[in-house]
Structures are given as C-alpha cells and as structure tokens.
mmCIF file of C-alpha atoms and ligand atoms in Angstrom:
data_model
loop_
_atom_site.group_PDB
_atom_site.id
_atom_site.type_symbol
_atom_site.label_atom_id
_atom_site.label_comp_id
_atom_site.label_asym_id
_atom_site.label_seq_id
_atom_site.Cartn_x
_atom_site.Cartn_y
_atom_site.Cartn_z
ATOM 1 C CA UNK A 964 76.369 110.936 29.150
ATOM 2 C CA UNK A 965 77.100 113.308 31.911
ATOM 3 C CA UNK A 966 80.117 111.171 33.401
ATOM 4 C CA UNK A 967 82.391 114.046 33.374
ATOM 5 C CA UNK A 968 84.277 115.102 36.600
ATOM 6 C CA UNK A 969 84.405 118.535 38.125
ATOM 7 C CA UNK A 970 87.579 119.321 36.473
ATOM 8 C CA UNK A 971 86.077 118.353 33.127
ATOM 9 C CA UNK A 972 83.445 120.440 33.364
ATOM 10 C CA UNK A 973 85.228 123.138 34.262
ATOM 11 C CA UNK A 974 87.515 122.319 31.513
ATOM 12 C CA UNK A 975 84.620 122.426 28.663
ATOM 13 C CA UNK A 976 83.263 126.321 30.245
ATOM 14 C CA UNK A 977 86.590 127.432 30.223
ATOM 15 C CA UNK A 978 87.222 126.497 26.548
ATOM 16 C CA UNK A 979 84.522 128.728 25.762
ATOM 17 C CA UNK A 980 85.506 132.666 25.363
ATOM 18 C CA UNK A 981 82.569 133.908 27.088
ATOM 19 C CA UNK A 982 83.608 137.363 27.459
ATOM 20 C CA UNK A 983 80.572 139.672 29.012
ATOM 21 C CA UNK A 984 77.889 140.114 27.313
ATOM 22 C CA UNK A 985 79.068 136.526 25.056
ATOM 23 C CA UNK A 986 78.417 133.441 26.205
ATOM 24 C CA UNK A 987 80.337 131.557 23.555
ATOM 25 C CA UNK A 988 77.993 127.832 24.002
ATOM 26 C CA UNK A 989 78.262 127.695 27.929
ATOM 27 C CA UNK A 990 74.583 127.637 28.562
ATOM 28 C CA UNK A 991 74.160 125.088 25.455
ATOM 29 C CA UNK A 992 76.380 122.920 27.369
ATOM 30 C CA UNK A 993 74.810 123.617 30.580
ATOM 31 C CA UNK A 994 70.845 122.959 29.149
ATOM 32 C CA UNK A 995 71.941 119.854 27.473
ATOM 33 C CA UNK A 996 73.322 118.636 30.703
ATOM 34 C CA UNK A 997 70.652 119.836 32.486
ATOM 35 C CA UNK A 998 68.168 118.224 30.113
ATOM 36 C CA UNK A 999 69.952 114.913 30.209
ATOM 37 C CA UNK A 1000 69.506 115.243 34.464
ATOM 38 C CA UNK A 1001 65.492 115.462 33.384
ATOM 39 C CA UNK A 1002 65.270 119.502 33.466
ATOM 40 C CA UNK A 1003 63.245 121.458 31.584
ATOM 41 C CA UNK A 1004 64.236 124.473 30.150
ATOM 42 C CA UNK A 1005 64.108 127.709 28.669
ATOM 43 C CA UNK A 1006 66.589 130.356 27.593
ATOM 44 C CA UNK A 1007 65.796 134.395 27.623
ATOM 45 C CA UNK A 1008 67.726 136.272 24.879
ATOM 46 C CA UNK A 1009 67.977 139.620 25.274
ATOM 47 C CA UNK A 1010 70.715 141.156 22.506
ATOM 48 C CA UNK A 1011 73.599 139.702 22.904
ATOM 49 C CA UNK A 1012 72.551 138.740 26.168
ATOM 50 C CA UNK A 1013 71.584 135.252 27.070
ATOM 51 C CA UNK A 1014 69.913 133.809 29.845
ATOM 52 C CA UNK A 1015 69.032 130.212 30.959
ATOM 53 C CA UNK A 1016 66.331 129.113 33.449
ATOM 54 C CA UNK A 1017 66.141 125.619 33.874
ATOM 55 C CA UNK A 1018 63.941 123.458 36.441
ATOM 56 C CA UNK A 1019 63.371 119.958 37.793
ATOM 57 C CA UNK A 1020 60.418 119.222 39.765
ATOM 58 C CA UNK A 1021 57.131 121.005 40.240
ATOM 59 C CA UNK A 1022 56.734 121.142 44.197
ATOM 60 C CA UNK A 1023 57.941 123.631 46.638
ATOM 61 C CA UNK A 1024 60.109 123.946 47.998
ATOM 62 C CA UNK A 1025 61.908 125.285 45.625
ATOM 63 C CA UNK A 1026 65.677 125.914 45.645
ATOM 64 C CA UNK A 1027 67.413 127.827 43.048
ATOM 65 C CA UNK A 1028 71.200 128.007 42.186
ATOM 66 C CA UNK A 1029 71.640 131.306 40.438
ATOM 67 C CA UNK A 1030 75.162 132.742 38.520
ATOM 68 C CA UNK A 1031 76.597 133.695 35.589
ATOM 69 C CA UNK A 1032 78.612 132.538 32.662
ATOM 70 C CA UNK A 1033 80.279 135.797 31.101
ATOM 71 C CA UNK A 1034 83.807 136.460 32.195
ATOM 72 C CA UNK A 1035 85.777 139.756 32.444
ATOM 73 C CA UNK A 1036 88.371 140.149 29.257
ATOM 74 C CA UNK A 1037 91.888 138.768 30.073
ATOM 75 C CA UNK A 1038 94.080 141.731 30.140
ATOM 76 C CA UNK A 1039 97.595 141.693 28.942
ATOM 77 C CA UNK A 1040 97.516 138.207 27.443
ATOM 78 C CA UNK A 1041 101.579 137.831 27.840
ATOM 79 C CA UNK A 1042 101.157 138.323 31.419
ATOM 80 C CA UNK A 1043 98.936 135.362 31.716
ATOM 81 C CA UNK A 1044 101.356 131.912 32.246
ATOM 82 C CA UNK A 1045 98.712 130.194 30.415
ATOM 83 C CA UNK A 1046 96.299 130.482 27.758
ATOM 84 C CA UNK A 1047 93.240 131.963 29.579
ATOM 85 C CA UNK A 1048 91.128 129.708 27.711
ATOM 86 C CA UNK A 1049 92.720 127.145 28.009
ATOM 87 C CA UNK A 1050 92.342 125.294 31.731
ATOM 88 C CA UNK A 1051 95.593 124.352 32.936
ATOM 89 C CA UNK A 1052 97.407 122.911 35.804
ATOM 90 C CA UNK A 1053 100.474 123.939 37.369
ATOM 91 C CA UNK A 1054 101.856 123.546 40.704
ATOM 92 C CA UNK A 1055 98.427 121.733 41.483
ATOM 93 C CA UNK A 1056 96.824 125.495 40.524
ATOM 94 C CA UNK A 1057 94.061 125.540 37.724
ATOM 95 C CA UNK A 1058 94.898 128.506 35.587
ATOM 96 C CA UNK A 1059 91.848 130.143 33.302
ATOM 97 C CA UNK A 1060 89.827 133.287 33.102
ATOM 98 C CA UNK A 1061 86.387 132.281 34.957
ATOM 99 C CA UNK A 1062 88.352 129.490 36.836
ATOM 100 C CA UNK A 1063 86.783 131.103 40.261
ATOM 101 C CA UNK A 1064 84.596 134.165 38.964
ATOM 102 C CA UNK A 1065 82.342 131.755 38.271
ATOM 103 C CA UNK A 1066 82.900 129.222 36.111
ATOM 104 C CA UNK A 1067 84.364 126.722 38.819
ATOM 105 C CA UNK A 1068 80.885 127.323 40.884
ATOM 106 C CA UNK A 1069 79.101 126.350 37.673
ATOM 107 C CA UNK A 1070 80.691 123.401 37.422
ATOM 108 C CA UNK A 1071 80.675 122.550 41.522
ATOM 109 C CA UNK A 1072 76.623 123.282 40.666
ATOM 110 C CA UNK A 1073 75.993 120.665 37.708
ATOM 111 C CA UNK A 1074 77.884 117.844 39.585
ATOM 112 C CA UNK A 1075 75.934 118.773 43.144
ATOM 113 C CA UNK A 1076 72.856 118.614 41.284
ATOM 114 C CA UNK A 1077 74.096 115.184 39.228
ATOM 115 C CA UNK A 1078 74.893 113.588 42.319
ATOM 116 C CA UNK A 1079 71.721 114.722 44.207
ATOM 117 C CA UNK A 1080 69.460 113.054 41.659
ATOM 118 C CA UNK A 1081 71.358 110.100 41.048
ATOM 119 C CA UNK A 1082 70.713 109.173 44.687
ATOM 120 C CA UNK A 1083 67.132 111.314 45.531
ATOM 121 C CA UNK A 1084 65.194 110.906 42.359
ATOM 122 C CA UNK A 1085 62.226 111.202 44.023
ATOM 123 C CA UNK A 1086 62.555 113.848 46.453
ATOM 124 C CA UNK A 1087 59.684 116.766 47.321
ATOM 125 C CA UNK A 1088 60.685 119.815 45.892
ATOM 126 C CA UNK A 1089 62.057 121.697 42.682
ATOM 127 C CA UNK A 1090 65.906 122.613 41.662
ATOM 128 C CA UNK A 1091 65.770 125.798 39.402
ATOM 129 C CA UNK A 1092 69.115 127.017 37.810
ATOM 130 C CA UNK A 1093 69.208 130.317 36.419
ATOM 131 C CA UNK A 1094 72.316 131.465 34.692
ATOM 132 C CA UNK A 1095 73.082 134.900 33.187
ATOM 133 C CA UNK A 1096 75.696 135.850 30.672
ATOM 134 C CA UNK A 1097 75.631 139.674 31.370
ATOM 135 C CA UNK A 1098 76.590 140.063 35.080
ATOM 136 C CA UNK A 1099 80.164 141.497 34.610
ATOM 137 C CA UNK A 1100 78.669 143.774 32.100
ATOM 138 C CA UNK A 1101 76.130 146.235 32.438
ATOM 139 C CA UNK A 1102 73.907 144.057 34.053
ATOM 140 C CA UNK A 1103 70.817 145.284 32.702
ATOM 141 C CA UNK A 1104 69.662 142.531 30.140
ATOM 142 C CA UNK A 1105 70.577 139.548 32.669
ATOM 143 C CA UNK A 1106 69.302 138.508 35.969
ATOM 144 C CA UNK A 1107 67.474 142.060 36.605
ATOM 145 C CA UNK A 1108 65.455 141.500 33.119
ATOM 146 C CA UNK A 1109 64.512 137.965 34.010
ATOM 147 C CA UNK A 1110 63.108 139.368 37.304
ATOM 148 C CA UNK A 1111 61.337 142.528 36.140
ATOM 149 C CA UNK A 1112 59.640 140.622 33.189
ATOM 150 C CA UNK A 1113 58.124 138.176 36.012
ATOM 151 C CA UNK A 1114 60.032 135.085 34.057
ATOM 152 C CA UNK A 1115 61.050 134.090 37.476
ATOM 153 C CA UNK A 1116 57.861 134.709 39.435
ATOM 154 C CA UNK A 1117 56.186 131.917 38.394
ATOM 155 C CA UNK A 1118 58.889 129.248 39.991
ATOM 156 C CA UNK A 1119 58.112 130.461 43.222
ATOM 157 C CA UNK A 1120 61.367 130.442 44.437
ATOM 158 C CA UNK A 1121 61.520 129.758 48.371
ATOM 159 C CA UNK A 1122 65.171 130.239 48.712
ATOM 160 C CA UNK A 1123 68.246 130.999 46.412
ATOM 161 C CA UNK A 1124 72.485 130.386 46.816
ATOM 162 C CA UNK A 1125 74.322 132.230 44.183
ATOM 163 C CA UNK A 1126 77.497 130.647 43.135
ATOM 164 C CA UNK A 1127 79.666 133.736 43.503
ATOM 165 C CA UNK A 1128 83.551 133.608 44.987
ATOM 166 C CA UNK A 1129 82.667 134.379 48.700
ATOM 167 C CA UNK A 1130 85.704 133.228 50.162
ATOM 168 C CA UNK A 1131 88.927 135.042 51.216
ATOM 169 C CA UNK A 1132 91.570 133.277 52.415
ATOM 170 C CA UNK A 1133 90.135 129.635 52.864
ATOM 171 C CA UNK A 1134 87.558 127.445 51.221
ATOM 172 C CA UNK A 1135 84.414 128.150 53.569
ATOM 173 C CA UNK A 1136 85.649 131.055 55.296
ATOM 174 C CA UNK A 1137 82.962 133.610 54.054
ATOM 175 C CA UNK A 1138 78.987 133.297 53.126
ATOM 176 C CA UNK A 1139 77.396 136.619 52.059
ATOM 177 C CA UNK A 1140 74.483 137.211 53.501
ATOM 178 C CA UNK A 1141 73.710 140.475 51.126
ATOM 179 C CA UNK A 1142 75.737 143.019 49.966
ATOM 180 C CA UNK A 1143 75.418 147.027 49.785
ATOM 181 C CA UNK A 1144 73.887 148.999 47.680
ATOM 182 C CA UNK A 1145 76.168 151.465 45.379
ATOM 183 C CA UNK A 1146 74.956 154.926 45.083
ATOM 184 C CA UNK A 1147 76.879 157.163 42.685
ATOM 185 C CA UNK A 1148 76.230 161.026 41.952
ATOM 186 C CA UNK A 1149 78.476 163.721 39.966
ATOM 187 C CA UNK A 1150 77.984 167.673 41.239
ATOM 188 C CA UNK A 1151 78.873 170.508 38.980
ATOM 189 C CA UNK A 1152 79.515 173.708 41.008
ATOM 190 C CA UNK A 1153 79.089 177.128 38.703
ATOM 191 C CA UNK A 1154 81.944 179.512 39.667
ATOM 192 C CA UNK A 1155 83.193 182.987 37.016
ATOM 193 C CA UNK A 1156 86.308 182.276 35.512
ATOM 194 C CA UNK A 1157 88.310 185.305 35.592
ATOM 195 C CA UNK A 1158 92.149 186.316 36.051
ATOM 196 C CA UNK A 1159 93.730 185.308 39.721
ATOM 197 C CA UNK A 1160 94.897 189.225 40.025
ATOM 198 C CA UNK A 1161 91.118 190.433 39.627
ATOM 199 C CA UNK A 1162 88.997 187.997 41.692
ATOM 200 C CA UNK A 1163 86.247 190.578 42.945
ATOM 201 C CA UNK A 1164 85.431 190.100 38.666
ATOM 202 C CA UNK A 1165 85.083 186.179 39.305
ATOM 203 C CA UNK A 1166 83.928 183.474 41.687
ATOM 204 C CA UNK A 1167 86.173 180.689 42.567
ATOM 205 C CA UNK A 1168 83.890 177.384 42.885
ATOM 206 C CA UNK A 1169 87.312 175.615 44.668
ATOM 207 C CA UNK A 1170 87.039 178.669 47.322
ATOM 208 C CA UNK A 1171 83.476 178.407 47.793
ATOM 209 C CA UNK A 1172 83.235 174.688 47.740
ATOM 210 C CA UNK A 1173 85.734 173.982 50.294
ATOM 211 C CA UNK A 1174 83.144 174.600 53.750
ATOM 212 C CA UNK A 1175 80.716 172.371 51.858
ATOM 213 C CA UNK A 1176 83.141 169.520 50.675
ATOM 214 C CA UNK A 1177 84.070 169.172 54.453
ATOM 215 C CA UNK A 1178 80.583 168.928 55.597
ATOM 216 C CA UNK A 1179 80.012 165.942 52.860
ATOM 217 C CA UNK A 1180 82.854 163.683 53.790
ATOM 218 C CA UNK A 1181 82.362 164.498 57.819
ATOM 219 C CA UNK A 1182 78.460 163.419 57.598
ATOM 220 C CA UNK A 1183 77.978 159.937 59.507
ATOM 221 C CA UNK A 1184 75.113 158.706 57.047
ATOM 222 C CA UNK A 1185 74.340 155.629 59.173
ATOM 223 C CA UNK A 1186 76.150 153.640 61.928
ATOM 224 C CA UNK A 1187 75.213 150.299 60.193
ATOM 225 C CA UNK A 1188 73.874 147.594 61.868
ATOM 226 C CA UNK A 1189 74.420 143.744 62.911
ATOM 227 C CA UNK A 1190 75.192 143.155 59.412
ATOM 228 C CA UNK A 1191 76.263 146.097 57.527
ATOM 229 C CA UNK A 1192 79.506 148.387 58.375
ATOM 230 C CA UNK A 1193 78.330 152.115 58.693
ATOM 231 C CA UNK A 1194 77.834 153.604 55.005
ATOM 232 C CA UNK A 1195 80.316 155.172 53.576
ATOM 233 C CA UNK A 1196 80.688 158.263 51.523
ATOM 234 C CA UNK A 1197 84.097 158.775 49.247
ATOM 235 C CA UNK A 1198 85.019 160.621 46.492
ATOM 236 C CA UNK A 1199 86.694 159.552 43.487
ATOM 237 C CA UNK A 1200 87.294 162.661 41.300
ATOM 238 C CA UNK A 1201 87.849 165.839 41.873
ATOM 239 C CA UNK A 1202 88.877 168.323 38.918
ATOM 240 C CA UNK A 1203 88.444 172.376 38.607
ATOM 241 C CA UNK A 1204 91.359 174.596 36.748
ATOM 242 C CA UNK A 1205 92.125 174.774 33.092
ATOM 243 C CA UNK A 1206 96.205 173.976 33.795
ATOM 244 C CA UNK A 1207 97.481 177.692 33.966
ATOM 245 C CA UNK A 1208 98.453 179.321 37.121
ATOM 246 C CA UNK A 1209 96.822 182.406 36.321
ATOM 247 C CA UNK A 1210 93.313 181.470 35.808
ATOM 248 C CA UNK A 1211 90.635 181.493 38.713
ATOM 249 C CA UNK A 1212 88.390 178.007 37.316
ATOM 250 C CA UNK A 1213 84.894 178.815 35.948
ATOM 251 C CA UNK A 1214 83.496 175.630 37.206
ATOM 252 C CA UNK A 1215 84.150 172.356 39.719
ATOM 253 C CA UNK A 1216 82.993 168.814 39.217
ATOM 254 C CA UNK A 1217 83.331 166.204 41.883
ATOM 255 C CA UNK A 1218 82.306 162.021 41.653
ATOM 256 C CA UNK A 1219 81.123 160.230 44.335
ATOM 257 C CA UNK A 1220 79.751 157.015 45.633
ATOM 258 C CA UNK A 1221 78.014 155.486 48.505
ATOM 259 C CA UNK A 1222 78.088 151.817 49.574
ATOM 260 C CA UNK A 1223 75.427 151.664 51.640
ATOM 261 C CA UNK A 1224 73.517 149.788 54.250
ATOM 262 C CA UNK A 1225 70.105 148.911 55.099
ATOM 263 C CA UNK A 1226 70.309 151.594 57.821
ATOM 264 C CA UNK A 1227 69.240 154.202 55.110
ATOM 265 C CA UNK A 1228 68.213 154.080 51.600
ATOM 266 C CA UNK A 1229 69.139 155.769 47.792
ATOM 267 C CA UNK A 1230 66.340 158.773 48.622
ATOM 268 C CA UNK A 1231 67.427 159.298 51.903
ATOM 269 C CA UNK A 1232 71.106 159.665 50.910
ATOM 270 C CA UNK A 1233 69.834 161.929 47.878
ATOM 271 C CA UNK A 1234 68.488 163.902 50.033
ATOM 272 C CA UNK A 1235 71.254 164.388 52.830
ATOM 273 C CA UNK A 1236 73.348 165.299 49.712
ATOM 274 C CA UNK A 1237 70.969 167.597 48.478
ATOM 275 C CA UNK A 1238 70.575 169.238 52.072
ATOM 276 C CA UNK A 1239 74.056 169.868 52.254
ATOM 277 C CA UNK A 1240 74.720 171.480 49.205
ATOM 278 C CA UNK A 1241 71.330 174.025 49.640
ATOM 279 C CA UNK A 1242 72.834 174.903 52.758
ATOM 280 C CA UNK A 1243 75.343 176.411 50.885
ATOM 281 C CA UNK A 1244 74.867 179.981 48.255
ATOM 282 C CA UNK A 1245 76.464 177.497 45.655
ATOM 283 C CA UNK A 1246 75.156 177.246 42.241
ATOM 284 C CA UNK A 1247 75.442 173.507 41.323
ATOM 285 C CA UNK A 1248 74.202 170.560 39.842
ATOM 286 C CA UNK A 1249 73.882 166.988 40.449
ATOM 287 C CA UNK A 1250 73.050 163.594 38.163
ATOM 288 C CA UNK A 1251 72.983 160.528 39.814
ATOM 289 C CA UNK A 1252 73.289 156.971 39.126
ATOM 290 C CA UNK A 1253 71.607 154.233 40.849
ATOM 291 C CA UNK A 1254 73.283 150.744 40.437
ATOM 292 C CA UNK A 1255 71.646 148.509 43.195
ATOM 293 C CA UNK A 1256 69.775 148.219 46.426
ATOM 294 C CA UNK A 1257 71.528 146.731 49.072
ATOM 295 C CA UNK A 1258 69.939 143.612 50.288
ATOM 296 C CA UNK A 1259 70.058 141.508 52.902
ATOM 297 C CA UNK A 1260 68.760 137.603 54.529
ATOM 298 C CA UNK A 1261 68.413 137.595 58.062
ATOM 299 C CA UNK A 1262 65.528 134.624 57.344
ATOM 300 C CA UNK A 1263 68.297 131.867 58.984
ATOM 301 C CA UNK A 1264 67.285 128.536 57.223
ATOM 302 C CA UNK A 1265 69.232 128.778 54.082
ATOM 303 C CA UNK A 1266 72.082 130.110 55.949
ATOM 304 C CA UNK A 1267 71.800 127.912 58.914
ATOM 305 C CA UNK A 1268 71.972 125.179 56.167
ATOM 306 C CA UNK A 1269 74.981 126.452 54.612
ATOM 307 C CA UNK A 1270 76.968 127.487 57.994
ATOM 308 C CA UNK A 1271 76.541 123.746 59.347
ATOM 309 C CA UNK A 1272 77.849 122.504 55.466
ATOM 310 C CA UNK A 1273 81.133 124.719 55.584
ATOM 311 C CA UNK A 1274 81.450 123.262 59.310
ATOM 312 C CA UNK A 1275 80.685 119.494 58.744
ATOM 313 C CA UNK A 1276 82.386 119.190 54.966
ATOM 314 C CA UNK A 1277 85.134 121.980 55.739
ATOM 315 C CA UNK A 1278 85.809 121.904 59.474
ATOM 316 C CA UNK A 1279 85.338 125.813 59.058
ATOM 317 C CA UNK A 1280 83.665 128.204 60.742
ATOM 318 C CA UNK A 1281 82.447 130.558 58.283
ATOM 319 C CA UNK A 1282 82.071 134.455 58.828
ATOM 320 C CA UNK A 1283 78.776 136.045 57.550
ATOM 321 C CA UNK A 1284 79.440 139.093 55.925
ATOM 322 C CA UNK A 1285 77.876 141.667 53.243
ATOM 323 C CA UNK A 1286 81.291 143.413 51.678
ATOM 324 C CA UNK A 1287 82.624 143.485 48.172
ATOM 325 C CA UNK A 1288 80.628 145.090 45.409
ATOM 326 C CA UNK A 1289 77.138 144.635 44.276
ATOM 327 C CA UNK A 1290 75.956 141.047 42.522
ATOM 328 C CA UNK A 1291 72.872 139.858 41.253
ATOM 329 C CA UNK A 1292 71.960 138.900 44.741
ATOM 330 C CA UNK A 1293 70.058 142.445 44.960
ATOM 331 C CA UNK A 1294 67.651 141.545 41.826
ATOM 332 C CA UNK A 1295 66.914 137.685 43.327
ATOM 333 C CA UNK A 1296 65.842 138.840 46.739
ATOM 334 C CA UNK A 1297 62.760 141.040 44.934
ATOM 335 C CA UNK A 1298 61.280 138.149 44.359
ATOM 336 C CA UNK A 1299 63.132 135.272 46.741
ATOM 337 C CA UNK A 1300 63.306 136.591 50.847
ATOM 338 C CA UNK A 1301 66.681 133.770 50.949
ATOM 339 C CA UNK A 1302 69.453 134.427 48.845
ATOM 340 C CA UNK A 1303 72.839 133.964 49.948
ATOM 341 C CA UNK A 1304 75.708 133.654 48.237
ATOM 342 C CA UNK A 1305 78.885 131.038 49.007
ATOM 343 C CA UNK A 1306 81.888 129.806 46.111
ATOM 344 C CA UNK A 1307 85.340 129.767 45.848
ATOM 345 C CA UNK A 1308 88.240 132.131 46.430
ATOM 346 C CA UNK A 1309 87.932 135.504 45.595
ATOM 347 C CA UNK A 1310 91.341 136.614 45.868
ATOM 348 C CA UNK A 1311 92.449 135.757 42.082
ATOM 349 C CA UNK A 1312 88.882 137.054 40.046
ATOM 350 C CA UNK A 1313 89.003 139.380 37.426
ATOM 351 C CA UNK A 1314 93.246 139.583 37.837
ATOM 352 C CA UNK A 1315 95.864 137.955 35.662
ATOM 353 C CA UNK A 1316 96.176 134.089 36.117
ATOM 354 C CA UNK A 1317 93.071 133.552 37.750
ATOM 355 C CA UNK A 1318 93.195 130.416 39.150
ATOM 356 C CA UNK A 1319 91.516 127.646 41.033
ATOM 357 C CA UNK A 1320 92.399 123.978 42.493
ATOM 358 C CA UNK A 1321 91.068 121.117 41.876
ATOM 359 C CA UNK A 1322 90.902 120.368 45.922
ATOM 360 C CA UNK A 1323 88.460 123.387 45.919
ATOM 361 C CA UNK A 1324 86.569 122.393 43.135
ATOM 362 C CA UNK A 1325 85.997 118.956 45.216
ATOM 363 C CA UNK A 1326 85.190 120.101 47.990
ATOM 364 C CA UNK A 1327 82.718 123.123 47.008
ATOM 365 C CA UNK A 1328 81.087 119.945 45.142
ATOM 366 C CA UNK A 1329 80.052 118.440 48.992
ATOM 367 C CA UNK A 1330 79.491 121.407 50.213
ATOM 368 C CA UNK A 1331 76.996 122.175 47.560
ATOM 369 C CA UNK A 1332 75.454 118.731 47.906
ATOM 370 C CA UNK A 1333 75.453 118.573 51.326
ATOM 371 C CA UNK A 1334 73.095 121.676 51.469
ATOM 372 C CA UNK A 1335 70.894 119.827 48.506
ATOM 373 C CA UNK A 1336 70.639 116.990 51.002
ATOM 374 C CA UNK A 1337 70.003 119.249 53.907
ATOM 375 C CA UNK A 1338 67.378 121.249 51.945
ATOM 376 C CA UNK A 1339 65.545 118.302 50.708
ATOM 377 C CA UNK A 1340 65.582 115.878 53.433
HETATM 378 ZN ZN1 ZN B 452 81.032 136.826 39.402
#
C-alpha cells in the first residue's frame, strides 16, 4: 500500500470531480493514505463542506501542510484538449482541472511526507495536514471554520507551508510570504431625477460626485512597506442614468476594492472613505464587505528553510513576495505566527487546460522533503 508515484497520485485526485464546495472522495483517499503512514485523523463537515485534519506525532514542533481539494468548474468543456478529469499527458504537459491549483501540491505533500517517514520514523516533532474542500468557494465553512471553532488550536501549530501555486515563470521562483487583505465597499449617492432642460428641479449625483470621485482615487492610503506594494484603491463599477438622453439620473452607485497592506488596516480605510465622502454635501450610502486581513511572516525560520530548498534542490533564487489574491494563509496565521506559502506554476490555474509536468511534480516532491528534513533535523 501507498507505492504509488507522484503522477499516480495526482492521477487518482484528478479523477475525482471535486468542484468547490464537493470534494468527490479526495480526502477519503488522502485519510486512508494518511492513516496507512500512521496518522490519525479527523474530518470536519460543515454542509457540503468537508474538511480533514490529520496528524502524526505528539511533540512540537509541529509543522503543518495546509490546502485544499475543491477545484474551480471547467468552463467551456470543448475548449479543454482533454477531459478535465481525466489526467493526461501531452507534449510532456499534464492536462486536468486542479493539475496546479492544488491538486499537484497535494500529491507533492503525501509523497514528501511518505518519504520523510520511511527514512525518519522516529523523529521529534508532529506533521499535521489540514485540507479544505471550500477554498475556491465562499470560503466560509473551510479553513476559517476550522480556526474559529479552535479545532486547530489544540495542535499547536509552530509553523505552516500552504501548498498553493506560488510560482510564475519557473519552479521556485516565488514563496509568498503573506498576501493582502481585500477590502470591498459599494456607495449609493442620492441625486433628484428630473428632465436635463429643468435641472434647478433636480440634482445630478454624476455632477456632484465628480470633486469627490477624484479625491478617492488620488488618496495615497499607504506607501507599503518592505513587503507590501503601497495599497491600492480601484473601482470596478460605475453606473448612474436610466439610458435616455433626456433624463438627469436620480441616483449613482459605484464598487470598489482595496488590496491592502499591513501599513493600514479595514477600519482605517473605512474611515478615510468615510472622511472623504462627509467632506462632501452628498447624500450617500455605503455597505461594505470584508473578505480577509492581510497577513504577513517576517519570523525567518520557515522561510529561511524554504529559500535555501528552492536554492539547493532548484538552483533558484526565489523572490519573496505577497501579490495575487487572498488564500487561506490569512485564517492560519491567527493561530500559527509562520505560514508561508510555495507550489507550482500559477500561470495555468483556474484557465482552460490547466496543466502541470511531471518534472515539476518531481521536483516540488524534494523540495517539499528537503524542508521536512531541514525542519526536523
Ligand atoms: Zn488554490
């Protein structure tokens, strides 16, 4: 049992149509494999939401491997040159949805892990894995519910690598250190509709918006710092006006997000918003939506650890950086101070043909094992 090879692995989670919030028998596979490696564990449902947290040993220090098993849906399935479930080769590229977002880390994981024990069965310290199947989704019944409900607490985690695709270009070329947070907020502005040839009888909310609008997008929020690039503020919809041409608009509504740094924080940014727009006679309204904290790990062990794996396995340098959108990365550092986050190639996930090779698969595998061994030694 457990002989398979990377590929095989991969292979078996790819089979399964684990579209977000299903999991489709991924994390069966995964326990049993885990359990057959000596794990013990226990699985969270939560709707259709599963989770899996699964741990060998009982000292510190305790590494965890953290990701997820959902997948985003295919898209246009005669697009895809292959069956998304369905791994397969061509041109030495392995074609399936999840092949790099993050099934192919998953797999990289199990065999690290295999390998590690098969040689260290001894060794001081504890392996957790915790795997979500509702990280593409919503996000609410996976990693964030096993850490508000304290079923992570009690593992004491000391430091955490999340198998997400950090890499660009080349296998090694990117760790993420922590990521943004995403601030999102919708205004209303109030204006009187009324007929364009009698505007003293109405109030144009584009008119009196405009001054304000140009005071939001010119604000520098932050300048960022070592880590993070400055926040930034940018709207995504913008719609007043019923269609005619005669019509002064009775009301504006505007969408916006922040990604922002650790230079500021979600109440501070409410409240430059909210500044702004009392500075102006404007009647308006705002709802917001809060999807994540940014966080980051300057603590350098973990990452030292990882830096001098990409180097020694990879011969790559790899750049430290906090971009891309939020992961689950902001709910593990509540409770874990190191969390980074290293996998494949990004440059394929969530598009048509998402692909993989195997030579990545291999050599995430030593990568992952050589920080195991570096960890644990
Ligand atoms: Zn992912």
């Amino acid at each position: 049992m457990n002989n398979e090879n990377v590929v095989e692995i991969l292979s078996k989670l790819i089979s399964c149509k684990s579209i977000t919030p299903e999991d489709d028998g991924c994390q069966e596979f995964i326990e049993l494999y885990l359990k057959n490696l000596g794990f013990e564990t226990e699985t969270k449902k939560h709707g259709s939401v599963i989770n899996l947290i699964a741990r060998y040993g009982k000292e510190s220090p305790v590494f965890a491997y953290a990701g997820h098993t959902d997948v985003v849906p295919t898209g246009d399935l005669d697009k895809w040159l292959t069956n998304p479930f369905e791994l397969t080769e061509i041109d030495s590229k392995l074609y399936g949805r999840g092949t790099s977002d993050m099934k192919g880390s998953v797999a990289c994981i199990l065999i690290s892990i295999r390998e590690f024990l098969n040689l260290n069965k001894d060794f001081k310290g504890s392996i957790v894995v915790i795997l979500t199947s509702d990280e593409e989704g919503p996000a609410q019944n996976g990693i964030k519910k096993l850490v508000n409900d304290g079923d992570l607490t009690k593992h004491n985690i000391d430091m955490c690598l999340i198998g997400e695709p950090s890499c660009k270009k080349i296998l090694g070329d990117t760790i993420k250190n922590g990521r943004r947070g995403s601030l999102s907020g919708k205004i209303i502005v109030q204006g009187i509709q009324g007929h364009v040839a009698y505007p003293h009888n109405a109030m144009n909310p584009i008119h009196a918006f405009s001054s304000t609008l140009k005071d939001l997008v010119n604000k520098k929020y932050d300048k960022g710092n070592k880590y993070f690039p400055p926040t930034t503020f940018q709207i995504s919809n913008l719609n007043s006006g019923v269609g005619a041409t005669n019509i002064i608009p009775g009301q504006l509504s505007m969408d916006f997000n922040f990604r922002y740094s650790t230079e500021t924080t979600c109440e501070e940014l409410m409240s430059d918003i909210t500044k702004i727009m009392d500075s102006s006679d404007l009647k308006y309204s705002i709802n917001w939506h809060h999807s994540g904290d940014p966080y980051l790990t300057e603590k350098k062990e973990l990452l030292d650890i990882c830096v001098s794996a990409t180097k020694e396995i990879l011969d790559v340098t790899s750049n430290i950086s906090t971009d891309g959108g939020t992961s689950d990365g902001r709910f593990i550092a509540k409770i874990c101070d190191q969390v980074i986050e290293f996998g494949l190639i990004n440059e394929s996930i969530h598009k048509i043909n998402e692909h993989t090779t195997e030579n990545d698969l291999r050599n995430t595998v030593k990568v992952y094992s050589q920080i195991l061994k570096n960890i644990f030694n």
